[in-house]
Structures are given as C-alpha cells and as structure tokens.
PDB file of C-alpha atoms in Angstrom:
ATOM      1  CA  MET A   1     159.639 -35.673 121.500  1.00 60.00           C
ATOM      2  CA  SER A   2     161.693 -32.568 120.792  1.00 70.00           C
ATOM      3  CA  PRO A   3     160.447 -29.032 120.025  1.00 76.00           C
ATOM      4  CA  MET A   4     163.278 -28.568 117.514  1.00 78.00           C
ATOM      5  CA  ARG A   5     162.393 -31.717 115.584  1.00 74.00           C
ATOM      6  CA  THR A   6     158.728 -30.794 115.647  1.00 79.00           C
ATOM      7  CA  LEU A   7     159.413 -27.305 114.297  1.00 83.00           C
ATOM      8  CA  ALA A   8     161.774 -28.722 111.665  1.00 79.00           C
ATOM      9  CA  THR A   9     159.013 -31.059 110.484  1.00 78.00           C
ATOM     10  CA  ALA A  10     156.535 -28.194 110.335  1.00 83.00           C
ATOM     11  CA  GLY A  11     158.978 -26.064 108.350  1.00 85.00           C
ATOM     12  CA  ARG A  12     159.593 -28.860 105.857  1.00 81.00           C
ATOM     13  CA  VAL A  13     155.865 -29.348 105.301  1.00 82.00           C
ATOM     14  CA  LEU A  14     155.287 -25.616 104.763  1.00 87.00           C
ATOM     15  CA  LEU A  15     158.176 -25.502 102.294  1.00 85.00           C
ATOM     16  CA  GLN A  16     156.673 -28.370 100.317  1.00 83.00           C
ATOM     17  CA  ILE A  17     153.261 -26.717 100.220  1.00 85.00           C
ATOM     18  CA  ARG A  18     154.761 -23.395  99.152  1.00 87.00           C
ATOM     19  CA  ASN A  19     155.968 -25.121  95.978  1.00 86.00           C
ATOM     20  CA  ASP A  20     152.505 -26.551  95.252  1.00 86.00           C
ATOM     21  CA  PRO A  21     150.217 -23.739  93.975  1.00 89.00           C
ATOM     22  CA  ARG A  22     147.251 -26.069  93.474  1.00 89.00           C
ATOM     23  CA  THR A  23     147.278 -27.169  97.113  1.00 88.00           C
ATOM     24  CA  ILE A  24     147.598 -23.550  98.237  1.00 90.00           C
ATOM     25  CA  ALA A  25     144.591 -22.615  96.101  1.00 91.00           C
ATOM     26  CA  LEU A  26     142.594 -25.554  97.440  1.00 90.00           C
ATOM     27  CA  LEU A  27     143.407 -24.631 101.033  1.00 90.00           C
ATOM     28  CA  LEU A  28     143.047 -20.868 100.929  1.00 91.00           C
ATOM     29  CA  VAL A  29     140.704 -20.033  98.067  1.00 93.00           C
ATOM     30  CA  VAL A  30     138.235 -22.881  97.501  1.00 93.00           C
ATOM     31  CA  PRO A  31     136.386 -22.660 100.875  1.00 94.00           C
ATOM     32  CA  SER A  32     135.700 -18.954 100.331  1.00 94.00           C
ATOM     33  CA  LEU A  33     134.566 -19.579  96.748  1.00 95.00           C
ATOM     34  CA  LEU A  34     132.115 -22.234  97.926  1.00 95.00           C
ATOM     35  CA  ILE A  35     130.774 -19.946 100.642  1.00 95.00           C
ATOM     36  CA  GLY A  36     130.401 -17.222  98.021  1.00 95.00           C
ATOM     37  CA  LEU A  37     128.545 -19.615  95.724  1.00 95.00           C
ATOM     38  CA  VAL A  38     126.045 -20.452  98.480  1.00 94.00           C
ATOM     39  CA  ALA A  39     125.573 -16.747  99.202  1.00 94.00           C
ATOM     40  CA  TRP A  40     125.008 -16.078  95.501  1.00 94.00           C
ATOM     41  CA  ILE A  41     122.465 -18.892  95.212  1.00 94.00           C
ATOM     42  CA  PHE A  42     120.412 -17.396  98.052  1.00 93.00           C
ATOM     43  CA  ASP A  43     120.992 -13.779  97.081  1.00 89.00           C
ATOM     44  CA  GLU A  44     118.235 -11.388  98.222  1.00 84.00           C
ATOM     45  CA  THR A  45     116.799 -14.004 100.570  1.00 88.00           C
ATOM     46  CA  PRO A  46     117.315 -14.485 104.326  1.00 88.00           C
ATOM     47  CA  VAL A  47     118.468 -18.084 103.797  1.00 90.00           C
ATOM     48  CA  PHE A  48     122.201 -17.365 103.728  1.00 92.00           C
ATOM     49  CA  ASP A  49     122.079 -15.657 107.115  1.00 88.00           C
ATOM     50  CA  ARG A  50     120.538 -18.853 108.476  1.00 89.00           C
ATOM     51  CA  ILE A  51     122.805 -21.440 106.840  1.00 91.00           C
ATOM     52  CA  GLY A  52     125.912 -19.295 106.347  1.00 92.00           C
ATOM     53  CA  PRO A  53     127.449 -20.206 109.727  1.00 92.00           C
ATOM     54  CA  ALA A  54     127.025 -23.912 108.936  1.00 92.00           C
ATOM     55  CA  MET A  55     128.747 -23.421 105.569  1.00 93.00           C
ATOM     56  CA  LEU A  56     131.576 -21.600 107.334  1.00 92.00           C
ATOM     57  CA  ALA A  57     131.988 -24.709 109.480  1.00 92.00           C
ATOM     58  CA  LEU A  58     131.544 -27.237 106.691  1.00 92.00           C
ATOM     59  CA  PHE A  59     133.764 -26.207 103.786  1.00 93.00           C
ATOM     60  CA  PRO A  60     137.036 -25.453 105.650  1.00 92.00           C
ATOM     61  CA  PHE A  61     136.537 -28.627 107.699  1.00 94.00           C
ATOM     62  CA  ILE A  62     136.246 -30.829 104.593  1.00 93.00           C
ATOM     63  CA  VAL A  63     139.137 -29.176 102.747  1.00 92.00           C
ATOM     64  CA  MET A  64     141.499 -29.435 105.730  1.00 92.00           C
ATOM     65  CA  PHE A  65     140.518 -33.083 106.230  1.00 93.00           C
ATOM     66  CA  LEU A  66     141.282 -34.018 102.627  1.00 90.00           C
ATOM     67  CA  VAL A  67     144.523 -32.098 102.202  1.00 89.00           C
ATOM     68  CA  THR A  68     145.988 -33.120 105.562  1.00 88.00           C
ATOM     69  CA  SER A  69     145.139 -36.810 105.227  1.00 87.00           C
ATOM     70  CA  ILE A  70     146.446 -37.121 101.664  1.00 85.00           C
ATOM     71  CA  ALA A  71     149.649 -35.159 102.363  1.00 81.00           C
ATOM     72  CA  THR A  72     150.442 -37.268 105.426  1.00 79.00           C
ATOM     73  CA  LEU A  73     149.699 -40.491 103.576  1.00 80.00           C
ATOM     74  CA  ARG A  74     152.110 -39.542 100.786  1.00 76.00           C
ATOM     75  CA  GLU A  75     154.892 -39.254 103.373  1.00 70.00           C
ATOM     76  CA  ARG A  76     154.366 -42.920 104.232  1.00 66.00           C
ATOM     77  CA  ARG A  77     153.938 -44.122 100.669  1.00 67.00           C
ATOM     78  CA  SER A  78     157.110 -42.372  99.530  1.00 63.00           C
ATOM     79  CA  GLY A  79     159.125 -43.815 102.413  1.00 57.00           C
ATOM     80  CA  THR A  80     159.852 -40.345 103.825  1.00 56.00           C
ATOM     81  CA  LEU A  81     158.306 -41.197 107.173  1.00 55.00           C
ATOM     82  CA  GLU A  82     160.369 -44.372 107.451  1.00 55.00           C
ATOM     83  CA  ARG A  83     163.571 -42.419 106.818  1.00 57.00           C
ATOM     84  CA  LEU A  84     162.602 -39.729 109.299  1.00 54.00           C
ATOM     85  CA  LEU A  85     161.765 -42.221 112.032  1.00 54.00           C
ATOM     86  CA  SER A  86     165.092 -43.960 111.511  1.00 54.00           C
ATOM     87  CA  MET A  87     166.632 -40.749 112.838  1.00 57.00           C
ATOM     88  CA  PRO A  88     166.045 -39.377 116.359  1.00 56.00           C
ATOM     89  CA  MET A  89     162.428 -38.485 115.559  1.00 59.00           C
ATOM     90  CA  GLY A  90     159.361 -39.969 117.166  1.00 64.00           C
ATOM     91  CA  ARG A  91     155.837 -40.346 115.865  1.00 68.00           C
ATOM     92  CA  GLY A  92     154.781 -37.506 118.164  1.00 70.00           C
ATOM     93  CA  ASP A  93     157.309 -35.149 116.522  1.00 73.00           C
ATOM     94  CA  PHE A  94     155.966 -36.074 113.098  1.00 74.00           C
ATOM     95  CA  ILE A  95     152.282 -35.707 113.973  1.00 78.00           C
ATOM     96  CA  LEU A  96     152.773 -32.467 115.935  1.00 84.00           C
ATOM     97  CA  GLY A  97     154.911 -31.032 113.149  1.00 83.00           C
ATOM     98  CA  TYR A  98     152.169 -31.696 110.645  1.00 84.00           C
ATOM     99  CA  THR A  99     149.603 -30.317 113.064  1.00 87.00           C
ATOM    100  CA  LEU A 100     151.565 -27.080 113.460  1.00 90.00           C
ATOM    101  CA  ALA A 101     152.090 -26.673 109.716  1.00 89.00           C
ATOM    102  CA  PHE A 102     148.501 -27.312 108.728  1.00 90.00           C
ATOM    103  CA  GLY A 103     147.301 -25.466 111.814  1.00 90.00           C
ATOM    104  CA  LEU A 104     149.044 -22.330 110.541  1.00 92.00           C
ATOM    105  CA  LEU A 105     147.444 -22.828 107.141  1.00 92.00           C
ATOM    106  CA  ALA A 106     144.095 -23.353 108.879  1.00 91.00           C
ATOM    107  CA  VAL A 107     144.459 -19.977 110.614  1.00 91.00           C
ATOM    108  CA  ILE A 108     145.162 -18.238 107.288  1.00 94.00           C
ATOM    109  CA  GLN A 109     142.332 -20.133 105.588  1.00 93.00           C
ATOM    110  CA  THR A 110     139.946 -19.187 108.384  1.00 92.00           C
ATOM    111  CA  ALA A 111     140.909 -15.512 108.259  1.00 93.00           C
ATOM    112  CA  ILE A 112     140.186 -15.436 104.522  1.00 95.00           C
ATOM    113  CA  ALA A 113     136.910 -17.377 104.828  1.00 94.00           C
ATOM    114  CA  VAL A 114     135.578 -15.341 107.779  1.00 93.00           C
ATOM    115  CA  GLY A 115     136.544 -12.058 106.139  1.00 93.00           C
ATOM    116  CA  TYR A 116     134.957 -13.091 102.851  1.00 94.00           C
ATOM    117  CA  ALA A 117     131.766 -14.347 104.499  1.00 93.00           C
ATOM    118  CA  THR A 118     131.255 -11.243 106.646  1.00 92.00           C
ATOM    119  CA  TRP A 119     132.518  -8.422 104.424  1.00 92.00           C
ATOM    120  CA  VAL A 120     131.841  -9.664 100.902  1.00 93.00           C
ATOM    121  CA  CYS A 121     128.896 -12.046 101.380  1.00 92.00           C
ATOM    122  CA  ARG A 122     127.381  -9.838 104.113  1.00 90.00           C
ATOM    123  CA  LEU A 123     126.866 -12.612 106.648  1.00 90.00           C
ATOM    124  CA  GLU A 124     125.277 -10.864 109.619  1.00 87.00           C
ATOM    125  CA  ILE A 125     127.103 -11.370 112.916  1.00 89.00           C
ATOM    126  CA  GLU A 126     125.539 -10.293 116.203  1.00 88.00           C
ATOM    127  CA  GLU A 127     128.526 -11.204 118.361  1.00 85.00           C
ATOM    128  CA  SER A 128     132.200 -10.320 117.929  1.00 85.00           C
ATOM    129  CA  VAL A 129     133.896 -11.205 114.659  1.00 88.00           C
ATOM    130  CA  LEU A 130     136.909 -12.304 116.725  1.00 89.00           C
ATOM    131  CA  LEU A 131     134.708 -14.853 118.482  1.00 91.00           C
ATOM    132  CA  LEU A 132     133.519 -16.075 115.093  1.00 91.00           C
ATOM    133  CA  PHE A 133     137.170 -16.348 114.056  1.00 92.00           C
ATOM    134  CA  ALA A 134     138.023 -18.384 117.169  1.00 93.00           C
ATOM    135  CA  VAL A 135     135.257 -20.914 116.495  1.00 94.00           C
ATOM    136  CA  ALA A 136     136.148 -21.163 112.802  1.00 93.00           C
ATOM    137  CA  ILE A 137     139.810 -21.818 113.650  1.00 94.00           C
ATOM    138  CA  ALA A 138     138.818 -24.622 116.029  1.00 94.00           C
ATOM    139  CA  ASP A 139     136.648 -26.093 113.268  1.00 94.00           C
ATOM    140  CA  ALA A 140     139.467 -25.997 110.686  1.00 93.00           C
ATOM    141  CA  LEU A 141     141.904 -27.513 113.192  1.00 94.00           C
ATOM    142  CA  LEU A 142     139.364 -30.264 113.781  1.00 94.00           C
ATOM    143  CA  GLY A 143     139.468 -31.103 110.074  1.00 93.00           C
ATOM    144  CA  THR A 144     143.275 -31.186 110.278  1.00 92.00           C
ATOM    145  CA  ALA A 145     143.311 -33.505 113.302  1.00 93.00           C
ATOM    146  CA  LEU A 146     140.764 -35.910 111.838  1.00 93.00           C
ATOM    147  CA  GLY A 147     142.680 -35.902 108.568  1.00 90.00           C
ATOM    148  CA  LEU A 148     145.830 -36.938 110.425  1.00 88.00           C
ATOM    149  CA  LEU A 149     143.855 -39.671 112.165  1.00 88.00           C
ATOM    150  CA  ALA A 150     142.387 -40.964 108.893  1.00 87.00           C
ATOM    151  CA  SER A 151     145.820 -41.036 107.232  1.00 83.00           C
ATOM    152  CA  ALA A 152     147.084 -43.354 109.966  1.00 79.00           C
ATOM    153  CA  PHE A 153     144.643 -46.045 108.805  1.00 80.00           C
ATOM    154  CA  ALA A 154     144.566 -45.460 105.020  1.00 77.00           C
ATOM    155  CA  ARG A 155     146.905 -47.153 102.548  1.00 76.00           C
ATOM    156  CA  THR A 156     146.041 -45.185  99.405  1.00 77.00           C
ATOM    157  CA  GLU A 157     144.608 -41.795  98.509  1.00 76.00           C
ATOM    158  CA  PHE A 158     141.460 -43.574  97.378  1.00 78.00           C
ATOM    159  CA  GLN A 159     141.053 -45.066 100.844  1.00 79.00           C
ATOM    160  CA  VAL A 160     141.275 -41.560 102.311  1.00 78.00           C
ATOM    161  CA  VAL A 161     138.259 -40.626 100.213  1.00 79.00           C
ATOM    162  CA  GLN A 162     136.552 -43.812 101.350  1.00 82.00           C
ATOM    163  CA  PHE A 163     137.033 -42.719 104.964  1.00 84.00           C
ATOM    164  CA  MET A 164     134.947 -39.589 104.350  1.00 84.00           C
ATOM    165  CA  PRO A 165     131.665 -41.492 104.886  1.00 83.00           C
ATOM    166  CA  VAL A 166     133.060 -42.504 108.298  1.00 85.00           C
ATOM    167  CA  PHE A 167     134.703 -39.290 109.482  1.00 88.00           C
ATOM    168  CA  VAL A 168     132.775 -36.564 107.634  1.00 91.00           C
ATOM    169  CA  PHE A 169     129.366 -37.515 106.246  1.00 91.00           C
ATOM    170  CA  PRO A 170     127.731 -38.590 109.536  1.00 93.00           C
ATOM    171  CA  GLN A 171     128.773 -35.272 111.073  1.00 93.00           C
ATOM    172  CA  ILE A 172     127.197 -33.376 108.181  1.00 92.00           C
ATOM    173  CA  LEU A 173     123.949 -35.374 108.320  1.00 93.00           C
ATOM    174  CA  LEU A 174     123.613 -35.201 112.112  1.00 94.00           C
ATOM    175  CA  GLY A 175     125.044 -31.712 112.630  1.00 93.00           C
ATOM    176  CA  GLY A 176     121.762 -29.855 112.293  1.00 89.00           C
ATOM    177  CA  ILE A 177     122.314 -28.487 108.796  1.00 88.00           C
ATOM    178  CA  PHE A 178     119.374 -30.228 107.163  1.00 86.00           C
ATOM    179  CA  LEU A 179     117.177 -30.624 110.243  1.00 88.00           C
ATOM    180  CA  PRO A 180     117.600 -29.255 113.782  1.00 89.00           C
ATOM    181  CA  ARG A 181     119.043 -31.995 115.970  1.00 92.00           C
ATOM    182  CA  ASP A 182     116.206 -31.742 118.482  1.00 91.00           C
ATOM    183  CA  GLN A 183     113.859 -32.885 115.692  1.00 93.00           C
ATOM    184  CA  LEU A 184     115.898 -35.997 114.911  1.00 92.00           C
ATOM    185  CA  PRO A 185     115.060 -39.431 116.363  1.00 94.00           C
ATOM    186  CA  ASP A 186     116.371 -39.690 119.915  1.00 94.00           C
ATOM    187  CA  VAL A 187     119.239 -42.046 119.057  1.00 96.00           C
ATOM    188  CA  LEU A 188     120.432 -39.869 116.167  1.00 95.00           C
ATOM    189  CA  GLU A 189     120.107 -36.739 118.284  1.00 94.00           C
ATOM    190  CA  THR A 190     122.307 -38.288 120.978  1.00 95.00           C
ATOM    191  CA  ILE A 191     124.937 -39.332 118.419  1.00 95.00           C
ATOM    192  CA  GLY A 192     124.859 -35.898 116.834  1.00 94.00           C
ATOM    193  CA  ASP A 193     125.355 -34.230 120.205  1.00 95.00           C
ATOM    194  CA  TRP A 194     128.650 -36.092 120.631  1.00 95.00           C
ATOM    195  CA  LEU A 195     130.039 -35.241 117.194  1.00 95.00           C
ATOM    196  CA  PRO A 196     132.410 -32.239 117.117  1.00 95.00           C
ATOM    197  CA  LEU A 197     131.147 -30.661 113.887  1.00 95.00           C
ATOM    198  CA  SER A 198     127.715 -30.309 115.528  1.00 95.00           C
ATOM    199  CA  HIS A 199     129.263 -28.143 118.219  1.00 95.00           C
ATOM    200  CA  ALA A 200     131.143 -26.067 115.646  1.00 95.00           C
ATOM    201  CA  ILE A 201     127.886 -25.408 113.804  1.00 95.00           C
ATOM    202  CA  ASP A 202     126.105 -24.594 117.071  1.00 94.00           C
ATOM    203  CA  ALA A 203     128.837 -22.177 118.136  1.00 94.00           C
ATOM    204  CA  LEU A 204     129.025 -20.403 114.765  1.00 93.00           C
ATOM    205  CA  THR A 205     125.247 -20.099 114.656  1.00 92.00           C
ATOM    206  CA  ALA A 206     125.231 -18.696 118.190  1.00 93.00           C
ATOM    207  CA  VAL A 207     127.843 -16.094 117.222  1.00 93.00           C
ATOM    208  CA  SER A 208     125.787 -15.158 114.169  1.00 91.00           C
ATOM    209  CA  THR A 209     122.417 -14.889 115.906  1.00 89.00           C
ATOM    210  CA  GLY A 210     123.523 -13.710 119.348  1.00 86.00           C
ATOM    211  CA  ASN A 211     120.998 -16.047 120.983  1.00 85.00           C
ATOM    212  CA  GLU A 212     123.559 -17.533 123.395  1.00 84.00           C
ATOM    213  CA  ASP A 213     126.163 -16.058 125.729  1.00 86.00           C
ATOM    214  CA  ALA A 214     129.942 -16.314 125.371  1.00 89.00           C
ATOM    215  CA  ALA A 215     130.152 -19.151 127.920  1.00 92.00           C
ATOM    216  CA  TYR A 216     127.961 -21.329 125.679  1.00 93.00           C
ATOM    217  CA  ILE A 217     130.258 -20.675 122.726  1.00 94.00           C
ATOM    218  CA  TRP A 218     133.521 -21.248 124.604  1.00 95.00           C
ATOM    219  CA  LEU A 219     132.191 -24.495 126.046  1.00 96.00           C
ATOM    220  CA  ARG A 220     131.696 -25.780 122.525  1.00 95.00           C
ATOM    221  CA  ILE A 221     135.170 -24.645 121.513  1.00 95.00           C
ATOM    222  CA  LEU A 222     136.491 -26.615 124.482  1.00 97.00           C
ATOM    223  CA  PHE A 223     134.574 -29.701 123.352  1.00 97.00           C
ATOM    224  CA  ILE A 224     136.063 -29.373 119.850  1.00 96.00           C
ATOM    225  CA  GLY A 225     139.505 -28.939 121.404  1.00 96.00           C
ATOM    226  CA  CYS A 226     139.131 -32.227 123.277  1.00 96.00           C
ATOM    227  CA  TRP A 227     138.338 -33.985 119.997  1.00 96.00           C
ATOM    228  CA  ILE A 228     141.382 -32.378 118.354  1.00 95.00           C
ATOM    229  CA  ILE A 229     143.727 -33.527 121.126  1.00 94.00           C
ATOM    230  CA  GLY A 230     142.214 -37.021 121.144  1.00 94.00           C
ATOM    231  CA  ALA A 231     142.548 -37.390 117.364  1.00 91.00           C
ATOM    232  CA  ILE A 232     146.198 -36.274 117.440  1.00 89.00           C
ATOM    233  CA  ILE A 233     147.050 -38.704 120.252  1.00 88.00           C
ATOM    234  CA  VAL A 234     145.336 -41.666 118.583  1.00 88.00           C
ATOM    235  CA  GLY A 235     146.883 -40.731 115.221  1.00 81.00           C
ATOM    236  CA  SER A 236     150.392 -40.664 116.680  1.00 79.00           C
ATOM    237  CA  LEU A 237     149.899 -44.002 118.427  1.00 79.00           C
ATOM    238  CA  THR A 238     148.567 -45.776 115.328  1.00 72.00           C
ATOM    239  CA  LEU A 239     150.883 -44.185 112.724  1.00 67.00           C
ATOM    240  CA  ARG A 240     152.815 -46.770 110.734  1.00 60.00           C
ATOM    241  CA  ARG A 241     156.281 -46.098 109.332  1.00 52.00           C
ATOM    242  CA  ARG A 242     155.424 -47.136 105.805  1.00 51.00           C
ATOM    243  CA  THR A 243     152.299 -48.038 103.867  1.00 47.00           C
ATOM    244  CA  PRO A 244     152.558 -51.543 102.359  1.00 49.00           C
TER     245      PRO A 244
END
C-alpha cells in the first residue's frame, strides 16, 4: 500500500463524481429532502423529535451504501479495476482510496443533513450539535464501508440491490425504530445489539434527548468504527479484479 496511490485513487473517484450531477444530488440533497418530508408529515406533533434522530441515521446510511457499492462495482465491470491492479496498486490502495473519496462526501452530506434537520426542521438537540455531527459522520461512513463490502460480492447492480435485505433491512427492523429493542424477543434483541446501525440510532437519540452522558455516546461511535474497519478489511481481502 502507498499513500500516494491511495490519494490518487480518491482524487480520480471525486473527479468522476464531480461530472455526475445526478449522483451529487443523490448524495448531498436526497437525505435532507427525506428528513424534511418526515418532519413535514409530523408537523405540529412531537413525533419528529422522537424519530428524527433515527431518520438522521437511516437515510444517509442507505444512500451511502447504494452509491458506494454501485460505483465500486462499475469499476470492476468496466475493467478499470483490473487495469489499475496490473500497475503497482494493491487492493488496499483501491479500497482505501474509495473510502477516502466517499468519506469526504459523507462528511459534506452529514453537514448538510444535520444542519437541515436542526435549523430548518427544528429537531431539538439537548447535547452539542458537534457531537450529533460526529455520530452522523460515523453512521454515513458505516454505509460507505458496508457498500464497499457488498460490492466485493456482487456481480451486477441488481445484485447490489438484492444485498440490501442482508446488509440494510435487518438493521432497520432490529434497530429500535419501530419498537424499542428491549421489547423485542430475546434473540432478536441480542442480534440487534450487535448491529452497528442500532448503535448509531442509540447515539443520535442520546444526543437529541440528553438522557445519556458523552461516554455512552463515544462508546457507540467506537463500536461503529470497529464495524467500519472490519468491513474495509474484509472488502479489500475479497475484492476481485473483474466481475465475470
């Protein structure tokens, strides 16, 4: 692995995305629009203050997962990855380059979504907005890392969508959005406790309500970080040069 090759890969990805207005809109605008739609639906009710943190975790996570996995898969299908790896570039350079590029986009996306949720949609935050921002960034990076992992196993864009029931839907169902996890059956509660999106929702809710201290929140960020690192490592080890 080389820092120069990693940065070159990240720069190439950002240049490609800059020339794709639809992807930019999907990454930076759509999550905020969906959060705004939820806030509008529950206007003049206390519901948005209760579920708003979960929506702030959910929408950026899903968007980053889809865009990252499909973009990485296209590199394999087009033969770009095979050409890159024929040069002095390893799988780690490729995966880390993509992680850096989409990580930067995740930071921008998160800044827009957090600002929109708090200042426009009036999501009440008891703790620091910066702490909310830190959790939301970890959540968006989680979507990026899992997207990279999914792309390592998919052969077509349709298969990426098929992986959503494996990587995304269980985390939504068991994350405490529809029913608090402590009210789930014991087995499902245990599974939910080990899923990273559950911890993102818990941390964002804690920042919003102020019911937990900073140590509780940072511990969950650390847990999400472990999942991010694990997904990147597994993705780099299982990445194939070209999709048949």
